[in-house]
Amino acid sequence: MSRRTPPDSPPDLFSLEPIVPDFSLELMARKAGHWPVAGTDEAGRGPLAGPVVAAAVILNPDHIPAGLNDSKQLTLKQREALFVEICATAHISIASSGPRHIDEKNILRASLDAMRRAVDALPVRADYVLVDGRDVPPGLACQGKAVIQGDARSLSIAAASIIAKVTRDRMMARANQVYGNYGFAQHAGYGTAQHRRAIEEHGPCPLHRMSFRPLRQD
């Protein structure tokens, strides 16, 4: 009789079912004596222009909006509706790092710094923070845990991803009113063909990240 060795991969790695965020990481932290628990995430690490925007959210476990998910898995209409619900039921804060900060510090450090400042600015002090990604922001005033694909696993991080994404998109839409030659309202600063053509035609503006290719001059 043959024996099967147990798989060495995470149980959900090859599952056909989509990963859906839940509140289990928050409840584990609460069981360990940490409360309240915040989730933090950022939007805008990849664009050629504009800030990176971070949000921190402490959800009310008795009033968690239905449909929370990674912001990238939601439509614009769904994100906007959930943004309103999160703001009405949770404690939130927002911080950003602009192009100059990104160019001086690099995008990872600028993103982590924005997340730290967002957590610090919460109206209720968090006792534990779930952070999307591989790194915990240096200088957090409380204990934190990095969660890979956190916006698909934690409802608090998913809520933060929505707040950050909607806020940044609105900022770039307003930027389009000042720098109308670049189409920021359409691509939010990402390196689309339209955006690259505009840079070639008009050159960079103060919102562009000069440390990013193709803007970077070696």
PDB file of C-alpha atoms in Angstrom:
ATOM      1  CA  MET A   1       0.000   0.000   0.000  1.00  0.00           C
ATOM      2  CA  SER A   2       1.519   3.310  -1.083  1.00  0.00           C
ATOM      3  CA  ARG A   3       1.631   6.317   1.160  1.00  0.00           C
ATOM      4  CA  ARG A   4       1.188   9.927   0.170  1.00  0.00           C
ATOM      5  CA  THR A   5       3.491  12.432   1.736  1.00  0.00           C
ATOM      6  CA  PRO A   6       1.770  15.577   2.999  1.00  0.00           C
ATOM      7  CA  PRO A   7       2.068  18.607   0.687  1.00  0.00           C
ATOM      8  CA  ASP A   8       4.629  21.236   1.645  1.00  0.00           C
ATOM      9  CA  SER A   9       2.680  24.105   0.080  1.00  0.00           C
ATOM     10  CA  PRO A  10       0.175  26.335   1.887  1.00  0.00           C
ATOM     11  CA  PRO A  11      -3.255  24.663   1.688  1.00  0.00           C
ATOM     12  CA  ASP A  12      -4.797  27.453  -0.373  1.00  0.00           C
ATOM     13  CA  LEU A  13      -1.907  27.985  -2.803  1.00  0.00           C
ATOM     14  CA  PHE A  14      -3.383  25.895  -5.624  1.00  0.00           C
ATOM     15  CA  SER A  15      -7.021  26.247  -4.677  1.00  0.00           C
ATOM     16  CA  LEU A  16      -9.414  27.328  -7.406  1.00  0.00           C
ATOM     17  CA  GLU A  17     -11.479  29.233  -4.877  1.00  0.00           C
ATOM     18  CA  PRO A  18     -10.656  32.957  -4.652  1.00  0.00           C
ATOM     19  CA  ILE A  19      -9.050  34.129  -1.437  1.00  0.00           C
ATOM     20  CA  VAL A  20     -11.515  36.263   0.481  1.00  0.00           C
ATOM     21  CA  PRO A  21     -10.439  38.459   3.393  1.00  0.00           C
ATOM     22  CA  ASP A  22     -11.834  37.747   6.845  1.00  0.00           C
ATOM     23  CA  PHE A  23     -11.440  38.951  10.430  1.00  0.00           C
ATOM     24  CA  SER A  24      -9.404  35.999  11.731  1.00  0.00           C
ATOM     25  CA  LEU A  25      -6.055  37.806  12.012  1.00  0.00           C
ATOM     26  CA  GLU A  26      -7.700  40.594  13.972  1.00  0.00           C
ATOM     27  CA  LEU A  27      -9.384  38.119  16.315  1.00  0.00           C
ATOM     28  CA  MET A  28      -6.105  36.255  16.835  1.00  0.00           C
ATOM     29  CA  ALA A  29      -4.464  39.500  17.900  1.00  0.00           C
ATOM     30  CA  ARG A  30      -7.392  40.268  20.198  1.00  0.00           C
ATOM     31  CA  LYS A  31      -7.113  36.817  21.778  1.00  0.00           C
ATOM     32  CA  ALA A  32      -3.430  37.549  22.444  1.00  0.00           C
ATOM     33  CA  GLY A  33      -4.419  40.703  24.318  1.00  0.00           C
ATOM     34  CA  HIS A  34      -4.028  43.307  21.556  1.00  0.00           C
ATOM     35  CA  TRP A  35      -6.947  45.638  20.894  1.00  0.00           C
ATOM     36  CA  PRO A  36      -7.825  47.648  18.934  1.00  0.00           C
ATOM     37  CA  VAL A  37      -6.238  46.266  15.764  1.00  0.00           C
ATOM     38  CA  ALA A  38      -5.596  48.466  12.738  1.00  0.00           C
ATOM     39  CA  GLY A  39      -4.938  47.503   9.146  1.00  0.00           C
ATOM     40  CA  THR A  40      -2.755  49.608   6.894  1.00  0.00           C
ATOM     41  CA  ASP A  41      -2.079  49.580   3.158  1.00  0.00           C
ATOM     42  CA  GLU A  42      -0.913  51.928   0.442  1.00  0.00           C
ATOM     43  CA  ALA A  43      -1.833  52.832  -3.122  1.00  0.00           C
ATOM     44  CA  GLY A  44       0.448  54.190  -5.810  1.00  0.00           C
ATOM     45  CA  ARG A  45       3.825  52.494  -5.494  1.00  0.00           C
ATOM     46  CA  GLY A  46       4.137  51.881  -9.228  1.00  0.00           C
ATOM     47  CA  PRO A  47       3.109  55.102 -11.039  1.00  0.00           C
ATOM     48  CA  LEU A  48       5.503  57.519 -12.700  1.00  0.00           C
ATOM     49  CA  ALA A  49       3.771  60.497 -11.097  1.00  0.00           C
ATOM     50  CA  GLY A  50       1.887  61.533  -7.988  1.00  0.00           C
ATOM     51  CA  PRO A  51       2.131  60.569  -4.327  1.00  0.00           C
ATOM     52  CA  VAL A  52       2.007  57.205  -2.658  1.00  0.00           C
ATOM     53  CA  VAL A  53      -1.021  57.287  -0.341  1.00  0.00           C
ATOM     54  CA  ALA A  54      -1.384  55.169   2.796  1.00  0.00           C
ATOM     55  CA  ALA A  55      -4.450  54.562   4.930  1.00  0.00           C
ATOM     56  CA  ALA A  56      -4.951  53.020   8.354  1.00  0.00           C
ATOM     57  CA  VAL A  57      -8.313  51.621   9.445  1.00  0.00           C
ATOM     58  CA  ILE A  58      -9.693  50.269  12.707  1.00  0.00           C
ATOM     59  CA  LEU A  59     -12.916  48.454  11.886  1.00  0.00           C
ATOM     60  CA  ASN A  60     -15.841  48.190  14.270  1.00  0.00           C
ATOM     61  CA  PRO A  61     -16.319  44.396  14.551  1.00  0.00           C
ATOM     62  CA  ASP A  62     -20.060  44.928  15.051  1.00  0.00           C
ATOM     63  CA  HIS A  63     -20.409  47.051  11.882  1.00  0.00           C
ATOM     64  CA  ILE A  64     -18.090  45.706   9.185  1.00  0.00           C
ATOM     65  CA  PRO A  65     -19.263  46.801   5.728  1.00  0.00           C
ATOM     66  CA  ALA A  66     -20.308  43.913   3.507  1.00  0.00           C
ATOM     67  CA  GLY A  67     -18.232  43.290   0.409  1.00  0.00           C
ATOM     68  CA  LEU A  68     -14.832  44.395   1.677  1.00  0.00           C
ATOM     69  CA  ASN A  69     -12.070  43.062  -0.523  1.00  0.00           C
ATOM     70  CA  ASP A  70      -8.729  43.952  -2.055  1.00  0.00           C
ATOM     71  CA  SER A  71      -9.402  47.263  -3.826  1.00  0.00           C
ATOM     72  CA  LYS A  72      -7.965  45.840  -7.067  1.00  0.00           C
ATOM     73  CA  GLN A  73     -10.748  43.240  -7.117  1.00  0.00           C
ATOM     74  CA  LEU A  74     -13.495  45.864  -6.933  1.00  0.00           C
ATOM     75  CA  THR A  75     -15.075  48.121  -9.520  1.00  0.00           C
ATOM     76  CA  LEU A  76     -14.890  51.894  -9.243  1.00  0.00           C
ATOM     77  CA  LYS A  77     -18.551  51.988  -8.164  1.00  0.00           C
ATOM     78  CA  GLN A  78     -17.969  49.346  -5.488  1.00  0.00           C
ATOM     79  CA  ARG A  79     -14.895  51.141  -4.134  1.00  0.00           C
ATOM     80  CA  GLU A  80     -16.704  54.458  -3.917  1.00  0.00           C
ATOM     81  CA  ALA A  81     -19.672  52.932  -2.087  1.00  0.00           C
ATOM     82  CA  LEU A  82     -17.434  51.057   0.364  1.00  0.00           C
ATOM     83  CA  PHE A  83     -15.350  54.179   0.935  1.00  0.00           C
ATOM     84  CA  VAL A  84     -18.452  55.933   2.258  1.00  0.00           C
ATOM     85  CA  GLU A  85     -19.412  52.963   4.451  1.00  0.00           C
ATOM     86  CA  ILE A  86     -15.922  52.585   5.917  1.00  0.00           C
ATOM     87  CA  CYS A  87     -15.732  56.283   6.744  1.00  0.00           C
ATOM     88  CA  ALA A  88     -19.132  56.067   8.464  1.00  0.00           C
ATOM     89  CA  THR A  89     -18.397  52.990  10.597  1.00  0.00           C
ATOM     90  CA  ALA A  90     -14.628  52.830  11.252  1.00  0.00           C
ATOM     91  CA  HIS A  91     -11.749  54.924  12.518  1.00  0.00           C
ATOM     92  CA  ILE A  92      -9.594  55.969   9.566  1.00  0.00           C
ATOM     93  CA  SER A  93      -6.586  58.128   8.790  1.00  0.00           C
ATOM     94  CA  ILE A  94      -4.625  58.941   5.645  1.00  0.00           C
ATOM     95  CA  ALA A  95      -1.052  60.026   4.969  1.00  0.00           C
ATOM     96  CA  SER A  96       0.979  60.435   1.799  1.00  0.00           C
ATOM     97  CA  SER A  97       4.527  60.786   0.543  1.00  0.00           C
ATOM     98  CA  GLY A  98       4.987  63.061  -2.448  1.00  0.00           C
ATOM     99  CA  PRO A  99       7.300  62.720  -5.452  1.00  0.00           C
ATOM    100  CA  ARG A 100      10.172  64.601  -3.814  1.00  0.00           C
ATOM    101  CA  HIS A 101      10.066  62.338  -0.753  1.00  0.00           C
ATOM    102  CA  ILE A 102       9.901  59.288  -3.012  1.00  0.00           C
ATOM    103  CA  ASP A 103      12.905  60.443  -5.033  1.00  0.00           C
ATOM    104  CA  GLU A 104      14.934  61.205  -1.909  1.00  0.00           C
ATOM    105  CA  LYS A 105      14.072  58.106   0.142  1.00  0.00           C
ATOM    106  CA  ASN A 106      13.054  55.519  -2.534  1.00  0.00           C
ATOM    107  CA  ILE A 107       9.535  54.217  -2.986  1.00  0.00           C
ATOM    108  CA  LEU A 108       9.687  51.466  -0.344  1.00  0.00           C
ATOM    109  CA  ARG A 109      10.854  53.787   2.427  1.00  0.00           C
ATOM    110  CA  ALA A 110       8.410  56.486   1.374  1.00  0.00           C
ATOM    111  CA  SER A 111       5.544  53.962   1.410  1.00  0.00           C
ATOM    112  CA  LEU A 112       6.453  52.577   4.826  1.00  0.00           C
ATOM    113  CA  ASP A 113       6.831  56.095   6.226  1.00  0.00           C
ATOM    114  CA  ALA A 114       3.370  57.038   4.932  1.00  0.00           C
ATOM    115  CA  MET A 115       1.877  53.920   6.549  1.00  0.00           C
ATOM    116  CA  ARG A 116       3.577  54.725   9.868  1.00  0.00           C
ATOM    117  CA  ARG A 117       2.213  58.275   9.806  1.00  0.00           C
ATOM    118  CA  ALA A 118      -1.259  57.029   8.916  1.00  0.00           C
ATOM    119  CA  VAL A 119      -1.231  54.679  11.911  1.00  0.00           C
ATOM    120  CA  ASP A 120       0.064  57.460  14.173  1.00  0.00           C
ATOM    121  CA  ALA A 121      -2.750  59.755  13.034  1.00  0.00           C
ATOM    122  CA  LEU A 122      -5.612  57.396  13.909  1.00  0.00           C
ATOM    123  CA  PRO A 123      -8.124  59.055  16.257  1.00  0.00           C
ATOM    124  CA  VAL A 124      -7.969  55.933  18.446  1.00  0.00           C
ATOM    125  CA  ARG A 125      -4.551  54.528  19.233  1.00  0.00           C
ATOM    126  CA  ALA A 126      -3.995  51.064  17.759  1.00  0.00           C
ATOM    127  CA  ASP A 127      -2.473  48.375  19.966  1.00  0.00           C
ATOM    128  CA  TYR A 128      -1.564  46.152  17.017  1.00  0.00           C
ATOM    129  CA  VAL A 129      -1.173  46.762  13.283  1.00  0.00           C
ATOM    130  CA  LEU A 130      -1.603  44.394  10.351  1.00  0.00           C
ATOM    131  CA  VAL A 131       0.514  45.657   7.451  1.00  0.00           C
ATOM    132  CA  ASP A 132       0.090  44.667   3.830  1.00  0.00           C
ATOM    133  CA  GLY A 133       3.318  43.319   2.333  1.00  0.00           C
ATOM    134  CA  ARG A 134       6.609  41.988   3.619  1.00  0.00           C
ATOM    135  CA  ASP A 135       7.725  44.852   5.860  1.00  0.00           C
ATOM    136  CA  VAL A 136       6.533  46.457   9.081  1.00  0.00           C
ATOM    137  CA  PRO A 137       7.044  50.238   8.984  1.00  0.00           C
ATOM    138  CA  PRO A 138       9.956  51.303  11.203  1.00  0.00           C
ATOM    139  CA  GLY A 139       8.997  53.424  14.181  1.00  0.00           C
ATOM    140  CA  LEU A 140       5.489  52.095  14.782  1.00  0.00           C
ATOM    141  CA  ALA A 141       4.285  52.979  18.265  1.00  0.00           C
ATOM    142  CA  CYS A 142       2.888  49.464  18.735  1.00  0.00           C
ATOM    143  CA  GLN A 143       3.519  45.907  17.642  1.00  0.00           C
ATOM    144  CA  GLY A 144       2.885  45.083  13.989  1.00  0.00           C
ATOM    145  CA  LYS A 145       2.732  42.098  11.664  1.00  0.00           C
ATOM    146  CA  ALA A 146       3.500  42.060   7.935  1.00  0.00           C
ATOM    147  CA  VAL A 147       0.949  40.048   5.954  1.00  0.00           C
ATOM    148  CA  ILE A 148       1.773  39.037   2.375  1.00  0.00           C
ATOM    149  CA  GLN A 149      -1.324  39.571   0.203  1.00  0.00           C
ATOM    150  CA  GLY A 150      -2.830  41.138   3.286  1.00  0.00           C
ATOM    151  CA  ASP A 151      -5.511  43.002   1.349  1.00  0.00           C
ATOM    152  CA  ALA A 152      -6.868  39.592   0.276  1.00  0.00           C
ATOM    153  CA  ARG A 153      -6.634  38.077   3.776  1.00  0.00           C
ATOM    154  CA  SER A 154      -7.516  40.747   6.339  1.00  0.00           C
ATOM    155  CA  LEU A 155     -10.696  42.812   6.316  1.00  0.00           C
ATOM    156  CA  SER A 156      -8.899  45.672   8.064  1.00  0.00           C
ATOM    157  CA  ILE A 157      -6.165  45.765   5.426  1.00  0.00           C
ATOM    158  CA  ALA A 158      -8.750  45.450   2.646  1.00  0.00           C
ATOM    159  CA  ALA A 159     -10.596  48.456   4.085  1.00  0.00           C
ATOM    160  CA  ALA A 160      -7.335  50.413   4.199  1.00  0.00           C
ATOM    161  CA  SER A 161      -6.598  49.489   0.585  1.00  0.00           C
ATOM    162  CA  ILE A 162      -9.967  50.906  -0.475  1.00  0.00           C
ATOM    163  CA  ILE A 163      -9.492  54.150   1.456  1.00  0.00           C
ATOM    164  CA  ALA A 164      -5.991  54.602   0.037  1.00  0.00           C
ATOM    165  CA  LYS A 165      -6.995  53.786  -3.551  1.00  0.00           C
ATOM    166  CA  VAL A 166     -10.067  56.032  -3.654  1.00  0.00           C
ATOM    167  CA  THR A 167      -8.193  58.897  -1.999  1.00  0.00           C
ATOM    168  CA  ARG A 168      -5.275  58.681  -4.404  1.00  0.00           C
ATOM    169  CA  ASP A 169      -7.524  58.469  -7.466  1.00  0.00           C
ATOM    170  CA  ARG A 170      -9.333  61.603  -6.308  1.00  0.00           C
ATOM    171  CA  MET A 171      -6.021  63.392  -5.750  1.00  0.00           C
ATOM    172  CA  MET A 172      -4.860  62.534  -9.265  1.00  0.00           C
ATOM    173  CA  ALA A 173      -8.184  63.689 -10.730  1.00  0.00           C
ATOM    174  CA  ARG A 174      -7.648  67.054  -9.034  1.00  0.00           C
ATOM    175  CA  ALA A 175      -4.054  67.127 -10.285  1.00  0.00           C
ATOM    176  CA  ASN A 176      -5.442  66.793 -13.799  1.00  0.00           C
ATOM    177  CA  GLN A 177      -7.087  70.186 -13.368  1.00  0.00           C
ATOM    178  CA  VAL A 178      -3.657  71.772 -12.860  1.00  0.00           C
ATOM    179  CA  TYR A 179      -1.551  69.619 -15.184  1.00  0.00           C
ATOM    180  CA  GLY A 180      -4.072  68.845 -17.884  1.00  0.00           C
ATOM    181  CA  ASN A 181      -1.548  67.839 -20.544  1.00  0.00           C
ATOM    182  CA  TYR A 182      -0.802  64.461 -18.958  1.00  0.00           C
ATOM    183  CA  GLY A 183      -4.203  62.783 -18.562  1.00  0.00           C
ATOM    184  CA  PHE A 184      -3.816  62.073 -14.844  1.00  0.00           C
ATOM    185  CA  ALA A 185      -7.584  61.656 -14.459  1.00  0.00           C
ATOM    186  CA  GLN A 186      -7.478  58.705 -16.860  1.00  0.00           C
ATOM    187  CA  HIS A 187      -4.355  56.799 -15.748  1.00  0.00           C
ATOM    188  CA  ALA A 188      -3.652  58.210 -12.235  1.00  0.00           C
ATOM    189  CA  GLY A 189       0.037  58.622 -13.083  1.00  0.00           C
ATOM    190  CA  TYR A 190       0.734  55.046 -14.205  1.00  0.00           C
ATOM    191  CA  GLY A 191       3.057  54.514 -17.140  1.00  0.00           C
ATOM    192  CA  THR A 192       0.480  54.027 -19.878  1.00  0.00           C
ATOM    193  CA  ALA A 193       1.254  54.691 -23.515  1.00  0.00           C
ATOM    194  CA  GLN A 194      -0.807  57.889 -23.304  1.00  0.00           C
ATOM    195  CA  HIS A 195       1.168  59.088 -20.294  1.00  0.00           C
ATOM    196  CA  ARG A 196       4.555  58.289 -21.841  1.00  0.00           C
ATOM    197  CA  ARG A 197       3.649  60.155 -25.027  1.00  0.00           C
ATOM    198  CA  ALA A 198       2.636  63.177 -22.944  1.00  0.00           C
ATOM    199  CA  ILE A 199       5.981  63.125 -21.118  1.00  0.00           C
ATOM    200  CA  GLU A 200       7.835  62.983 -24.442  1.00  0.00           C
ATOM    201  CA  GLU A 201       5.808  65.904 -25.752  1.00  0.00           C
ATOM    202  CA  HIS A 202       5.674  68.158 -22.695  1.00  0.00           C
ATOM    203  CA  GLY A 203       8.499  66.937 -20.463  1.00  0.00           C
ATOM    204  CA  PRO A 204       8.000  66.091 -16.773  1.00  0.00           C
ATOM    205  CA  CYS A 205       5.983  68.225 -14.362  1.00  0.00           C
ATOM    206  CA  PRO A 206       6.509  68.678 -10.585  1.00  0.00           C
ATOM    207  CA  LEU A 207       4.364  65.590  -9.900  1.00  0.00           C
ATOM    208  CA  HIS A 208       6.688  63.225 -11.748  1.00  0.00           C
ATOM    209  CA  ARG A 209       9.025  60.872  -9.904  1.00  0.00           C
ATOM    210  CA  MET A 210      12.420  61.617 -11.397  1.00  0.00           C
ATOM    211  CA  SER A 211      13.979  58.502  -9.853  1.00  0.00           C
ATOM    212  CA  PHE A 212      11.677  56.254 -11.910  1.00  0.00           C
ATOM    213  CA  ARG A 213      12.477  55.050 -15.412  1.00  0.00           C
ATOM    214  CA  PRO A 214      12.124  56.393 -18.074  1.00  0.00           C
ATOM    215  CA  LEU A 215      12.411  59.730 -16.269  1.00  0.00           C
ATOM    216  CA  ARG A 216      15.549  58.735 -14.393  1.00  0.00           C
ATOM    217  CA  GLN A 217      18.803  60.067 -15.816  1.00  0.00           C
ATOM    218  CA  ASP A 218      21.694  57.725 -14.989  1.00  0.00           C
TER     219      ASP A 218
END
